[in-house]
mmCIF file of C-alpha atoms and ligand atoms in Angstrom:
data_model
loop_
_atom_site.group_PDB
_atom_site.id
_atom_site.type_symbol
_atom_site.label_atom_id
_atom_site.label_comp_id
_atom_site.label_asym_id
_atom_site.label_seq_id
_atom_site.Cartn_x
_atom_site.Cartn_y
_atom_site.Cartn_z
ATOM 1 C CA UNK A 1 25.697 -7.963 6.128
ATOM 2 C CA UNK A 2 22.654 -7.895 3.467
ATOM 3 C CA UNK A 3 20.366 -5.147 3.303
ATOM 4 C CA UNK A 4 17.813 -6.701 4.682
ATOM 5 C CA UNK A 5 18.953 -7.781 7.974
ATOM 6 C CA UNK A 6 20.557 -4.408 8.337
ATOM 7 C CA UNK A 7 16.486 -2.850 8.445
ATOM 8 C CA UNK A 8 15.711 -5.378 10.532
ATOM 9 C CA UNK A 9 18.335 -4.542 12.992
ATOM 10 C CA UNK A 10 17.186 -0.761 12.457
ATOM 11 C CA UNK A 11 13.722 -1.790 12.800
ATOM 12 C CA UNK A 12 14.233 -3.611 16.251
ATOM 13 C CA UNK A 13 16.898 -0.948 17.548
ATOM 14 C CA UNK A 14 14.006 1.733 16.784
ATOM 15 C CA UNK A 15 11.266 -0.119 18.797
ATOM 16 C CA UNK A 16 13.410 -0.510 21.912
ATOM 17 C CA UNK A 17 14.861 3.095 21.743
ATOM 18 C CA UNK A 18 11.150 3.986 21.491
ATOM 19 C CA UNK A 19 10.288 1.972 24.610
ATOM 20 C CA UNK A 20 12.788 3.106 26.434
ATOM 21 C CA UNK A 21 12.467 6.577 25.791
ATOM 22 C CA UNK A 22 9.022 6.075 26.919
ATOM 23 C CA UNK A 23 10.445 4.725 30.395
ATOM 24 C CA UNK A 24 13.302 7.258 30.937
ATOM 25 C CA UNK A 25 11.891 10.726 29.948
ATOM 26 C CA UNK A 26 13.537 11.167 26.515
ATOM 27 C CA UNK A 27 10.104 11.181 24.640
ATOM 28 C CA UNK A 28 10.860 14.894 23.671
ATOM 29 C CA UNK A 29 14.341 14.339 22.826
ATOM 30 C CA UNK A 30 13.127 11.571 20.672
ATOM 31 C CA UNK A 31 10.377 13.942 19.277
ATOM 32 C CA UNK A 32 12.875 16.630 18.554
ATOM 33 C CA UNK A 33 16.260 14.947 17.906
ATOM 34 C CA UNK A 34 15.100 11.407 16.202
ATOM 35 C CA UNK A 35 11.772 11.628 14.333
ATOM 36 C CA UNK A 36 12.454 14.131 11.951
ATOM 37 C CA UNK A 37 15.240 11.977 10.195
ATOM 38 C CA UNK A 38 12.360 9.505 9.974
ATOM 39 C CA UNK A 39 10.477 12.383 8.281
ATOM 40 C CA UNK A 40 13.473 13.235 6.188
ATOM 41 C CA UNK A 41 13.819 9.542 5.256
ATOM 42 C CA UNK A 42 10.053 9.505 3.872
ATOM 43 C CA UNK A 43 10.440 12.629 2.329
ATOM 44 C CA UNK A 44 13.427 11.503 0.325
ATOM 45 C CA UNK A 45 11.721 8.114 -1.020
ATOM 46 C CA UNK A 46 8.079 10.312 -2.105
ATOM 47 C CA UNK A 47 10.623 13.127 -3.900
ATOM 48 C CA UNK A 48 11.973 10.593 -6.238
ATOM 49 C CA UNK A 49 8.460 8.827 -6.792
ATOM 50 C CA UNK A 50 6.761 11.072 -9.839
ATOM 51 C CA UNK A 51 10.439 11.180 -11.841
ATOM 52 C CA UNK A 52 10.527 7.741 -11.227
ATOM 53 C CA UNK A 53 7.213 6.263 -12.450
ATOM 54 C CA UNK A 54 7.599 8.911 -15.290
ATOM 55 C CA UNK A 55 10.608 7.799 -16.697
ATOM 56 C CA UNK A 56 10.536 4.190 -16.094
ATOM 57 C CA UNK A 57 6.946 4.497 -17.577
ATOM 58 C CA UNK A 58 7.994 5.662 -20.588
ATOM 59 C CA UNK A 59 11.416 3.623 -20.781
ATOM 60 C CA UNK A 60 9.079 0.299 -20.297
ATOM 61 C CA UNK A 61 6.480 1.177 -22.396
ATOM 62 C CA UNK A 62 8.530 2.907 -25.521
ATOM 63 C CA UNK A 63 10.796 -0.323 -25.666
ATOM 64 C CA UNK A 64 7.618 -2.346 -26.617
ATOM 65 C CA UNK A 65 7.238 -3.425 -30.133
ATOM 66 C CA UNK A 66 3.706 -2.210 -30.759
ATOM 67 C CA UNK A 67 0.779 -0.792 -29.205
ATOM 68 C CA UNK A 68 -0.968 -3.792 -28.891
ATOM 69 C CA UNK A 69 1.030 -4.959 -26.290
ATOM 70 C CA UNK A 70 0.246 -2.290 -23.742
ATOM 71 C CA UNK A 71 -3.576 -2.954 -23.851
ATOM 72 C CA UNK A 72 -2.873 -7.031 -23.493
ATOM 73 C CA UNK A 73 -0.615 -6.262 -20.258
ATOM 74 C CA UNK A 74 -3.017 -3.732 -18.875
ATOM 75 C CA UNK A 75 -5.860 -5.783 -19.459
ATOM 76 C CA UNK A 76 -3.921 -8.503 -17.734
ATOM 77 C CA UNK A 77 -2.830 -6.704 -15.209
ATOM 78 C CA UNK A 78 -6.353 -5.193 -13.966
ATOM 79 C CA UNK A 79 -7.968 -8.593 -14.020
ATOM 80 C CA UNK A 80 -5.340 -10.066 -11.735
ATOM 81 C CA UNK A 81 -5.748 -7.025 -9.525
ATOM 82 C CA UNK A 82 -9.324 -7.114 -9.149
ATOM 83 C CA UNK A 83 -9.070 -11.068 -8.666
ATOM 84 C CA UNK A 84 -6.446 -10.334 -6.014
ATOM 85 C CA UNK A 85 -8.435 -8.289 -4.087
ATOM 86 C CA UNK A 86 -12.080 -10.038 -4.161
ATOM 87 C CA UNK A 87 -10.085 -13.097 -2.932
ATOM 88 C CA UNK A 88 -8.663 -11.079 -0.160
ATOM 89 C CA UNK A 89 -12.141 -9.237 0.977
ATOM 90 C CA UNK A 90 -13.311 -13.031 0.601
ATOM 91 C CA UNK A 91 -10.753 -14.130 2.767
ATOM 92 C CA UNK A 92 -11.539 -11.447 5.602
ATOM 93 C CA UNK A 93 -15.124 -11.914 5.610
ATOM 94 C CA UNK A 94 -15.031 -15.540 6.115
ATOM 95 C CA UNK A 95 -12.633 -15.363 9.348
ATOM 96 C CA UNK A 96 -14.943 -12.343 10.604
ATOM 97 C CA UNK A 97 -18.206 -14.456 10.399
ATOM 98 C CA UNK A 98 -16.223 -17.772 11.841
ATOM 99 C CA UNK A 99 -14.179 -15.756 14.645
ATOM 100 C CA UNK A 100 -17.073 -13.390 15.595
ATOM 101 C CA UNK A 101 -14.596 -10.857 17.145
ATOM 102 C CA UNK A 102 -17.238 -7.822 17.543
ATOM 103 C CA UNK A 103 -19.457 -10.591 19.775
ATOM 104 C CA UNK A 104 -16.601 -10.836 22.340
ATOM 105 C CA UNK A 105 -16.601 -7.038 22.719
ATOM 106 C CA UNK A 106 -17.619 -5.810 25.948
ATOM 107 C CA UNK A 107 -20.062 -2.784 26.289
ATOM 108 C CA UNK A 108 -17.833 -0.551 28.693
ATOM 109 C CA UNK A 109 -14.971 -1.129 26.203
ATOM 110 C CA UNK A 110 -16.914 0.391 23.387
ATOM 111 C CA UNK A 111 -18.529 3.118 24.901
ATOM 112 C CA UNK A 112 -14.893 4.202 26.396
ATOM 113 C CA UNK A 113 -13.640 3.927 22.762
ATOM 114 C CA UNK A 114 -16.743 5.904 21.170
ATOM 115 C CA UNK A 115 -15.929 8.617 23.702
ATOM 116 C CA UNK A 116 -11.964 9.037 23.470
ATOM 117 C CA UNK A 117 -12.084 9.366 19.665
ATOM 118 C CA UNK A 118 -15.051 11.078 18.749
ATOM 119 C CA UNK A 119 -13.557 14.188 17.696
ATOM 120 C CA UNK A 120 -11.202 12.263 15.427
ATOM 121 C CA UNK A 121 -13.849 10.347 13.659
ATOM 122 C CA UNK A 122 -15.608 13.843 12.472
ATOM 123 C CA UNK A 123 -12.269 14.501 10.674
ATOM 124 C CA UNK A 124 -12.431 10.941 8.817
ATOM 125 C CA UNK A 125 -15.880 11.336 7.961
ATOM 126 C CA UNK A 126 -15.617 14.450 6.582
ATOM 127 C CA UNK A 127 -12.999 13.288 4.108
ATOM 128 C CA UNK A 128 -15.045 10.172 3.012
ATOM 129 C CA UNK A 129 -17.881 12.725 2.522
ATOM 130 C CA UNK A 130 -15.101 15.072 -0.133
ATOM 131 C CA UNK A 131 -14.143 11.715 -1.795
ATOM 132 C CA UNK A 132 -17.980 10.620 -2.375
ATOM 133 C CA UNK A 133 -18.796 13.968 -3.702
ATOM 134 C CA UNK A 134 -18.578 13.452 -7.277
ATOM 135 C CA UNK A 135 -21.221 11.277 -9.905
ATOM 136 C CA UNK A 136 -20.455 7.303 -10.929
ATOM 137 C CA UNK A 137 -17.742 8.420 -13.250
ATOM 138 C CA UNK A 138 -16.086 11.051 -11.335
ATOM 139 C CA UNK A 139 -12.867 8.355 -10.732
ATOM 140 C CA UNK A 140 -12.461 8.199 -14.793
ATOM 141 C CA UNK A 141 -12.640 12.281 -15.114
ATOM 142 C CA UNK A 142 -9.725 12.273 -12.222
ATOM 143 C CA UNK A 143 -7.344 10.101 -14.084
ATOM 144 C CA UNK A 144 -7.211 12.985 -17.236
ATOM 145 C CA UNK A 145 -5.460 15.321 -15.706
ATOM 146 C CA UNK A 146 -5.781 19.142 -17.431
ATOM 147 C CA UNK A 147 -2.429 20.106 -16.514
ATOM 148 C CA UNK A 148 0.589 17.641 -16.268
ATOM 149 C CA UNK A 149 2.648 20.076 -14.436
ATOM 150 C CA UNK A 150 0.096 20.591 -12.257
ATOM 151 C CA UNK A 151 -0.386 16.879 -11.310
ATOM 152 C CA UNK A 152 3.276 16.553 -11.323
ATOM 153 C CA UNK A 153 3.189 18.561 -7.820
ATOM 154 C CA UNK A 154 1.185 15.960 -5.772
ATOM 155 C CA UNK A 155 2.200 12.362 -5.308
ATOM 156 C CA UNK A 156 -1.574 11.631 -4.924
ATOM 157 C CA UNK A 157 -2.166 12.105 -8.616
ATOM 158 C CA UNK A 158 -0.252 9.046 -9.633
ATOM 159 C CA UNK A 159 -2.819 7.848 -12.014
ATOM 160 C CA UNK A 160 -2.812 11.207 -13.689
ATOM 161 C CA UNK A 161 0.714 11.052 -14.221
ATOM 162 C CA UNK A 162 0.548 7.035 -15.507
ATOM 163 C CA UNK A 163 -2.061 8.420 -17.706
ATOM 164 C CA UNK A 164 -0.036 10.926 -19.196
ATOM 165 C CA UNK A 165 2.954 8.651 -19.588
ATOM 166 C CA UNK A 166 1.095 5.960 -21.395
ATOM 167 C CA UNK A 167 -0.426 8.356 -23.889
ATOM 168 C CA UNK A 168 3.530 9.985 -24.311
ATOM 169 C CA UNK A 169 4.554 6.642 -24.710
ATOM 170 C CA UNK A 170 2.652 5.090 -26.782
ATOM 171 C CA UNK A 171 2.798 8.065 -29.339
ATOM 172 C CA UNK A 172 6.671 7.701 -29.311
ATOM 173 C CA UNK A 173 6.326 4.177 -30.481
ATOM 174 C CA UNK A 174 3.961 5.655 -33.441
ATOM 175 C CA UNK A 175 6.268 7.866 -34.554
ATOM 176 C CA UNK A 176 9.765 6.613 -36.606
ATOM 177 C CA UNK A 177 12.093 5.935 -34.167
ATOM 178 C CA UNK A 178 14.575 8.511 -35.732
ATOM 179 C CA UNK A 179 12.501 11.336 -34.495
ATOM 180 C CA UNK A 180 12.385 10.469 -30.937
ATOM 181 C CA UNK A 181 16.040 9.130 -30.206
ATOM 182 C CA UNK A 182 16.817 11.938 -28.091
ATOM 183 C CA UNK A 183 13.916 11.989 -26.120
ATOM 184 C CA UNK A 184 14.327 7.916 -25.487
ATOM 185 C CA UNK A 185 17.824 8.485 -24.516
ATOM 186 C CA UNK A 186 17.006 11.385 -22.077
ATOM 187 C CA UNK A 187 14.176 9.361 -20.408
ATOM 188 C CA UNK A 188 16.634 6.465 -20.395
ATOM 189 C CA UNK A 189 19.510 8.480 -18.713
ATOM 190 C CA UNK A 190 16.806 10.080 -16.215
ATOM 191 C CA UNK A 191 15.800 6.716 -15.339
ATOM 192 C CA UNK A 192 19.401 5.240 -14.438
ATOM 193 C CA UNK A 193 19.724 8.471 -12.375
ATOM 194 C CA UNK A 194 16.790 7.799 -10.357
ATOM 195 C CA UNK A 195 17.659 4.296 -9.899
ATOM 196 C CA UNK A 196 20.965 5.462 -8.504
ATOM 197 C CA UNK A 197 19.107 7.713 -5.837
ATOM 198 C CA UNK A 198 17.561 4.625 -4.803
ATOM 199 C CA UNK A 199 20.656 2.869 -4.080
ATOM 200 C CA UNK A 200 21.827 5.697 -1.971
ATOM 201 C CA UNK A 201 18.260 6.153 -0.167
ATOM 202 C CA UNK A 202 18.549 2.366 0.454
ATOM 203 C CA UNK A 203 22.463 2.561 2.140
ATOM 204 C CA UNK A 204 20.502 4.762 5.016
ATOM 205 C CA UNK A 205 17.367 2.861 5.262
ATOM 206 C CA UNK A 206 18.539 1.272 8.716
ATOM 207 C CA UNK A 207 18.745 4.595 9.896
ATOM 208 C CA UNK A 208 15.688 5.702 8.487
ATOM 209 C CA UNK A 209 13.806 3.010 9.896
ATOM 210 C CA UNK A 210 15.419 3.423 13.190
ATOM 211 C CA UNK A 211 14.135 7.259 13.219
ATOM 212 C CA UNK A 212 10.733 6.327 11.940
ATOM 213 C CA UNK A 213 10.152 3.322 14.200
ATOM 214 C CA UNK A 214 11.466 5.032 17.689
ATOM 215 C CA UNK A 215 9.466 8.149 16.785
ATOM 216 C CA UNK A 216 6.072 5.784 16.412
ATOM 217 C CA UNK A 217 6.799 4.267 19.558
ATOM 218 C CA UNK A 218 7.128 7.449 21.194
ATOM 219 C CA UNK A 219 4.076 8.706 19.690
ATOM 220 C CA UNK A 220 2.069 5.764 20.491
ATOM 221 C CA UNK A 221 2.911 5.680 24.496
ATOM 222 C CA UNK A 222 1.667 3.222 26.416
ATOM 223 C CA UNK A 223 -1.469 2.298 23.775
ATOM 224 C CA UNK A 224 -0.688 -1.466 23.860
ATOM 225 C CA UNK A 225 -3.307 -2.155 26.121
ATOM 226 C CA UNK A 226 -5.559 -1.156 23.884
ATOM 227 C CA UNK A 227 -4.269 -3.314 21.346
ATOM 228 C CA UNK A 228 -5.250 -6.207 23.859
ATOM 229 C CA UNK A 229 -8.711 -4.777 24.519
ATOM 230 C CA UNK A 230 -8.978 -4.908 20.662
ATOM 231 C CA UNK A 231 -7.299 -8.080 20.772
ATOM 232 C CA UNK A 232 -9.700 -10.577 18.812
ATOM 233 C CA UNK A 233 -10.184 -7.930 16.154
ATOM 234 C CA UNK A 234 -6.515 -7.334 15.812
ATOM 235 C CA UNK A 235 -5.697 -10.789 15.579
ATOM 236 C CA UNK A 236 -8.686 -11.650 13.188
ATOM 237 C CA UNK A 237 -7.120 -9.046 10.425
ATOM 238 C CA UNK A 238 -3.677 -10.360 11.406
ATOM 239 C CA UNK A 239 -4.857 -13.640 10.490
ATOM 240 C CA UNK A 240 -6.053 -12.992 7.030
ATOM 241 C CA UNK A 241 -3.141 -10.563 6.462
ATOM 242 C CA UNK A 242 -0.947 -13.976 7.457
ATOM 243 C CA UNK A 243 -3.253 -16.086 5.070
ATOM 244 C CA UNK A 244 -2.416 -13.781 2.141
ATOM 245 C CA UNK A 245 1.480 -13.535 2.907
ATOM 246 C CA UNK A 246 1.870 -17.331 3.511
ATOM 247 C CA UNK A 247 -0.599 -18.936 1.621
ATOM 248 C CA UNK A 248 -2.229 -16.971 -0.954
ATOM 249 C CA UNK A 249 0.816 -15.458 -3.037
ATOM 250 C CA UNK A 250 2.989 -18.368 -2.407
ATOM 251 C CA UNK A 251 0.605 -20.303 -4.088
ATOM 252 C CA UNK A 252 -0.182 -17.730 -7.026
ATOM 253 C CA UNK A 253 3.838 -17.702 -7.239
ATOM 254 C CA UNK A 254 4.199 -21.561 -7.100
ATOM 255 C CA UNK A 255 1.437 -22.449 -9.843
ATOM 256 C CA UNK A 256 2.056 -19.555 -12.444
ATOM 257 C CA UNK A 257 5.744 -18.538 -12.185
ATOM 258 C CA UNK A 258 9.061 -20.330 -11.419
ATOM 259 C CA UNK A 259 10.654 -18.421 -8.698
ATOM 260 C CA UNK A 260 10.838 -19.668 -5.377
ATOM 261 C CA UNK A 261 9.094 -18.508 -2.521
ATOM 262 C CA UNK A 262 12.135 -18.047 -0.505
ATOM 263 C CA UNK A 263 13.778 -16.339 -3.170
ATOM 264 C CA UNK A 264 10.671 -14.313 -3.649
ATOM 265 C CA UNK A 265 10.849 -13.196 -0.110
ATOM 266 C CA UNK A 266 14.419 -12.545 0.159
ATOM 267 C CA UNK A 267 14.058 -10.169 -2.899
ATOM 268 C CA UNK A 268 10.945 -8.365 -1.670
ATOM 269 C CA UNK A 269 11.455 -8.247 2.057
ATOM 270 C CA UNK A 270 13.398 -4.661 2.100
ATOM 271 C CA UNK A 271 10.420 -3.143 0.289
ATOM 272 C CA UNK A 272 8.118 -5.473 3.140
ATOM 273 C CA UNK A 273 10.003 -3.525 5.625
ATOM 274 C CA UNK A 274 10.178 0.022 4.213
ATOM 275 C CA UNK A 275 5.919 -0.915 3.722
ATOM 276 C CA UNK A 276 5.896 -1.766 7.636
ATOM 277 C CA UNK A 277 8.026 1.339 8.424
ATOM 278 C CA UNK A 278 6.097 4.002 6.564
ATOM 279 C CA UNK A 279 2.657 2.852 6.217
ATOM 280 C CA UNK A 280 2.748 4.069 2.757
ATOM 281 C CA UNK A 281 2.489 1.855 -0.907
ATOM 282 C CA UNK A 282 3.530 5.114 -2.367
ATOM 283 C CA UNK A 283 6.693 5.910 -0.343
ATOM 284 C CA UNK A 284 7.585 2.078 -0.871
ATOM 285 C CA UNK A 285 7.167 2.338 -4.699
ATOM 286 C CA UNK A 286 10.762 3.300 -5.805
ATOM 287 C CA UNK A 287 12.292 0.271 -3.487
ATOM 288 C CA UNK A 288 9.432 -2.248 -4.533
ATOM 289 C CA UNK A 289 10.345 -1.326 -8.416
ATOM 290 C CA UNK A 290 14.015 -1.781 -7.914
ATOM 291 C CA UNK A 291 13.611 -4.891 -6.312
ATOM 292 C CA UNK A 292 11.169 -6.711 -8.653
ATOM 293 C CA UNK A 293 13.553 -5.590 -11.688
ATOM 294 C CA UNK A 294 16.585 -6.380 -10.249
ATOM 295 C CA UNK A 295 16.251 -9.595 -7.558
ATOM 296 C CA UNK A 296 12.922 -10.977 -8.861
ATOM 297 C CA UNK A 297 13.870 -10.684 -12.547
ATOM 298 C CA UNK A 298 10.480 -8.663 -13.461
ATOM 299 C CA UNK A 299 10.891 -6.846 -17.053
ATOM 300 C CA UNK A 300 11.348 -3.576 -16.978
ATOM 301 C CA UNK A 301 8.313 -3.312 -19.598
ATOM 302 C CA UNK A 302 6.045 -4.782 -17.248
ATOM 303 C CA UNK A 303 7.735 -3.576 -13.549
ATOM 304 C CA UNK A 304 7.309 -0.020 -14.669
ATOM 305 C CA UNK A 305 3.586 -0.167 -15.673
ATOM 306 C CA UNK A 306 2.127 -2.651 -13.262
ATOM 307 C CA UNK A 307 4.059 -1.537 -9.694
ATOM 308 C CA UNK A 308 2.768 2.197 -10.168
ATOM 309 C CA UNK A 309 -0.664 1.112 -11.068
ATOM 310 C CA UNK A 310 -0.732 -1.268 -8.506
ATOM 311 C CA UNK A 311 0.415 0.838 -5.577
ATOM 312 C CA UNK A 312 -2.421 2.866 -6.405
ATOM 313 C CA UNK A 313 -5.405 0.469 -7.042
ATOM 314 C CA UNK A 314 -4.444 -2.553 -5.648
ATOM 315 C CA UNK A 315 -4.424 -3.181 -2.117
ATOM 316 C CA UNK A 316 -5.474 -6.346 -0.851
ATOM 317 C CA UNK A 317 -4.350 -5.928 2.857
ATOM 318 C CA UNK A 318 -6.554 -2.817 3.163
ATOM 319 C CA UNK A 319 -9.519 -4.183 1.438
ATOM 320 C CA UNK A 320 -9.375 -7.592 3.901
ATOM 321 C CA UNK A 321 -9.183 -5.074 6.765
ATOM 322 C CA UNK A 322 -11.811 -3.159 5.325
ATOM 323 C CA UNK A 323 -14.079 -6.381 5.294
ATOM 324 C CA UNK A 324 -12.819 -7.533 8.718
ATOM 325 C CA UNK A 325 -13.405 -4.143 10.247
ATOM 326 C CA UNK A 326 -16.942 -3.526 8.989
ATOM 327 C CA UNK A 327 -18.048 -6.926 10.154
ATOM 328 C CA UNK A 328 -16.784 -6.223 13.334
ATOM 329 C CA UNK A 329 -18.206 -2.976 13.859
ATOM 330 C CA UNK A 330 -21.637 -4.373 12.819
ATOM 331 C CA UNK A 331 -21.307 -7.123 15.175
ATOM 332 C CA UNK A 332 -20.350 -4.949 17.746
ATOM 333 C CA UNK A 333 -23.345 -2.400 17.235
ATOM 334 C CA UNK A 334 -25.558 -5.837 16.906
ATOM 335 C CA UNK A 335 -26.549 -5.342 13.590
ATOM 336 C CA UNK A 336 -27.527 -8.250 11.634
ATOM 337 C CA UNK A 337 -25.638 -8.716 8.397
ATOM 338 C CA UNK A 338 -27.432 -10.885 5.738
ATOM 339 C CA UNK A 339 -25.764 -12.581 2.791
ATOM 340 C CA UNK A 340 -26.732 -9.510 0.349
ATOM 341 C CA UNK A 341 -25.208 -7.202 2.966
ATOM 342 C CA UNK A 342 -21.957 -9.594 2.814
ATOM 343 C CA UNK A 343 -21.986 -9.404 -1.045
ATOM 344 C CA UNK A 344 -22.277 -5.726 -0.897
ATOM 345 C CA UNK A 345 -19.227 -5.756 1.358
ATOM 346 C CA UNK A 346 -17.307 -7.557 -1.053
ATOM 347 C CA UNK A 347 -18.243 -5.181 -4.112
ATOM 348 C CA UNK A 348 -17.850 -1.879 -1.645
ATOM 349 C CA UNK A 349 -14.500 -2.689 0.058
ATOM 350 C CA UNK A 350 -13.133 -4.084 -3.382
ATOM 351 C CA UNK A 351 -13.912 -0.601 -4.667
ATOM 352 C CA UNK A 352 -12.796 1.242 -1.663
ATOM 353 C CA UNK A 353 -9.534 -0.391 -1.761
ATOM 354 C CA UNK A 354 -8.977 0.600 -5.141
ATOM 355 C CA UNK A 355 -10.127 4.355 -4.274
ATOM 356 C CA UNK A 356 -8.007 4.077 -1.239
ATOM 357 C CA UNK A 357 -4.822 6.625 -1.154
ATOM 358 C CA UNK A 358 -1.659 4.737 -0.763
ATOM 359 C CA UNK A 359 -0.840 6.540 2.038
ATOM 360 C CA UNK A 360 -0.826 6.306 5.796
ATOM 361 C CA UNK A 361 -4.460 5.749 7.530
ATOM 362 C CA UNK A 362 -6.225 6.199 3.881
ATOM 363 C CA UNK A 363 -7.721 2.945 4.278
ATOM 364 C CA UNK A 364 -10.062 4.191 7.107
ATOM 365 C CA UNK A 365 -11.161 6.713 5.335
ATOM 366 C CA UNK A 366 -12.789 4.963 2.926
ATOM 367 C CA UNK A 367 -14.027 2.299 5.265
ATOM 368 C CA UNK A 368 -16.314 4.974 6.100
ATOM 369 C CA UNK A 369 -17.953 4.580 2.775
ATOM 370 C CA UNK A 370 -17.899 0.780 3.182
ATOM 371 C CA UNK A 371 -20.000 1.367 6.357
ATOM 372 C CA UNK A 372 -22.744 3.340 4.998
ATOM 373 C CA UNK A 373 -23.235 0.998 1.864
ATOM 374 C CA UNK A 374 -24.368 -1.195 4.593
ATOM 375 C CA UNK A 375 -26.320 0.950 6.825
ATOM 376 C CA UNK A 376 -23.448 0.989 9.730
ATOM 377 C CA UNK A 377 -23.203 4.171 11.383
ATOM 378 C CA UNK A 378 -19.955 5.557 10.156
ATOM 379 C CA UNK A 379 -19.271 6.584 13.833
ATOM 380 C CA UNK A 380 -18.091 3.085 14.797
ATOM 381 C CA UNK A 381 -14.890 3.319 13.289
ATOM 382 C CA UNK A 382 -14.024 4.845 17.027
ATOM 383 C CA UNK A 383 -14.198 0.917 17.871
ATOM 384 C CA UNK A 384 -10.831 0.467 16.022
ATOM 385 C CA UNK A 385 -9.200 3.762 15.733
ATOM 386 C CA UNK A 386 -6.920 3.105 18.649
ATOM 387 C CA UNK A 387 -5.252 0.133 16.726
ATOM 388 C CA UNK A 388 -5.636 1.519 13.171
ATOM 389 C CA UNK A 389 -1.971 2.461 12.715
ATOM 390 C CA UNK A 390 -0.145 -0.728 13.765
ATOM 391 C CA UNK A 391 -2.856 -2.811 11.564
ATOM 392 C CA UNK A 392 -2.192 -0.261 8.661
ATOM 393 C CA UNK A 393 1.450 -0.897 8.888
ATOM 394 C CA UNK A 394 0.712 -4.614 8.612
ATOM 395 C CA UNK A 395 -1.945 -4.053 5.582
ATOM 396 C CA UNK A 396 0.793 -2.044 3.325
ATOM 397 C CA UNK A 397 3.283 -4.993 3.719
ATOM 398 C CA UNK A 398 0.742 -6.966 2.299
ATOM 399 C CA UNK A 399 -0.278 -4.513 -0.431
ATOM 400 C CA UNK A 400 3.239 -4.127 -1.641
ATOM 401 C CA UNK A 401 3.487 -7.947 -1.427
ATOM 402 C CA UNK A 402 0.396 -8.581 -3.899
ATOM 403 C CA UNK A 403 1.787 -5.966 -6.022
ATOM 404 C CA UNK A 404 5.041 -7.604 -6.662
ATOM 405 C CA UNK A 405 3.274 -10.985 -6.657
ATOM 406 C CA UNK A 406 1.059 -9.706 -9.508
ATOM 407 C CA UNK A 407 3.744 -8.129 -11.365
ATOM 408 C CA UNK A 408 5.872 -11.312 -11.378
ATOM 409 C CA UNK A 409 2.594 -13.100 -12.507
ATOM 410 C CA UNK A 410 2.071 -10.512 -15.598
ATOM 411 C CA UNK A 411 5.738 -10.999 -16.368
ATOM 412 C CA UNK A 412 5.548 -14.959 -16.042
ATOM 413 C CA UNK A 413 2.464 -14.552 -18.982
ATOM 414 C CA UNK A 414 4.043 -11.799 -20.916
ATOM 415 C CA UNK A 415 5.963 -13.731 -24.055
HETATM 416 N N1 LIG B 1 -1.666 2.617 4.276
HETATM 417 C C1 LIG B 1 -2.010 2.065 3.219
HETATM 418 C C2 LIG B 1 -1.253 1.801 1.583
HETATM 419 O O1 LIG B 1 -0.304 2.855 1.645
HETATM 420 C C3 LIG B 1 -3.366 2.314 2.760
HETATM 421 C C4 LIG B 1 -4.294 1.799 3.866
HETATM 422 O O2 LIG B 1 -4.967 1.284 4.063
HETATM 423 O O3 LIG B 1 -4.627 2.834 4.748
HETATM 424 O O4 LIG B 1 -0.719 0.956 1.234
#
């Protein structure tokens, strides 16, 4: 049986088990004896992210013949990433303005939600203020580490690791081959070992997603009612995400690459399922890289650069969700957003998604910044808090699919 079927079965059993556990008093059992295996599984994935990104970037970039190629690839990648994000935000804005989910939202539901989530909201707003603290160039300062060993101790410093790996590999290209042949051999070996570890982790992934999803269902308990109360909003986000997955990415692949969408979908689906189960593009990264290289035919040079960067900065699903959520909250509060407010949302949601960390719930923290940019009270996130986790799972699938699509696109235009 192929891997994606095994993972689907693991997911379905996980959800069924979680629902049964809720009904038959097995909640504690699931939390104590099953959920930890989900945590271990995610830790395993995160464990290899730093060495994988470093070794594969060094292997990928140092095999390029000259340094000018790197800037060409880098330039194309950034342009494609920004374009796809702007398109995603625009799709979200059009949908939320047409469907107007906020206007259908009852006063009672609004007040209930505001009351229930007031304490969690303070936490999110504080995190957003931390992010906003620095000056306009703070993001550039944050990319250049002062100590690489320190950077490597936190997965969230991925851009710093990418930065160091790039200057390391560029210097390797600039030196005579003879001087660096052992270093090259070393990183080639590390890279192969890490890929073998990814293979091993994927073997246990059906059990991993089982544990993750049963734990999640148990944690959520009976909150499905709230999902329905926020139905129009959730539906608007889901329609937007489906447009990305079923229309936008297939069109890009059809027009600019030679891969059939079904083949792309089959190849990338295990990564999509992990994205859904873990809600984290960073945790999914090792699998995204492996699938792109081995199933989609993306060259190592491209995937090693485009995918780690994409996991960190390219979040089409997150940006689309931020646009829908911002306008939904504005509608629910009765704010009138004019055309220039909507343009501001395009700009800030694009930047906010770039700034969102690739971990669960990060998109919502950055949503606070989008709301402030158009003068909406950030407390408004209380309205959407209840359904955020499930939407997070779905938008992470789009984030990962977007990275893979752009990797394929850059690969197709790399001669
Ligand atoms: N969970 C998302 C990711 O890792 C980020 C977010 O939208 O919260 O891609």
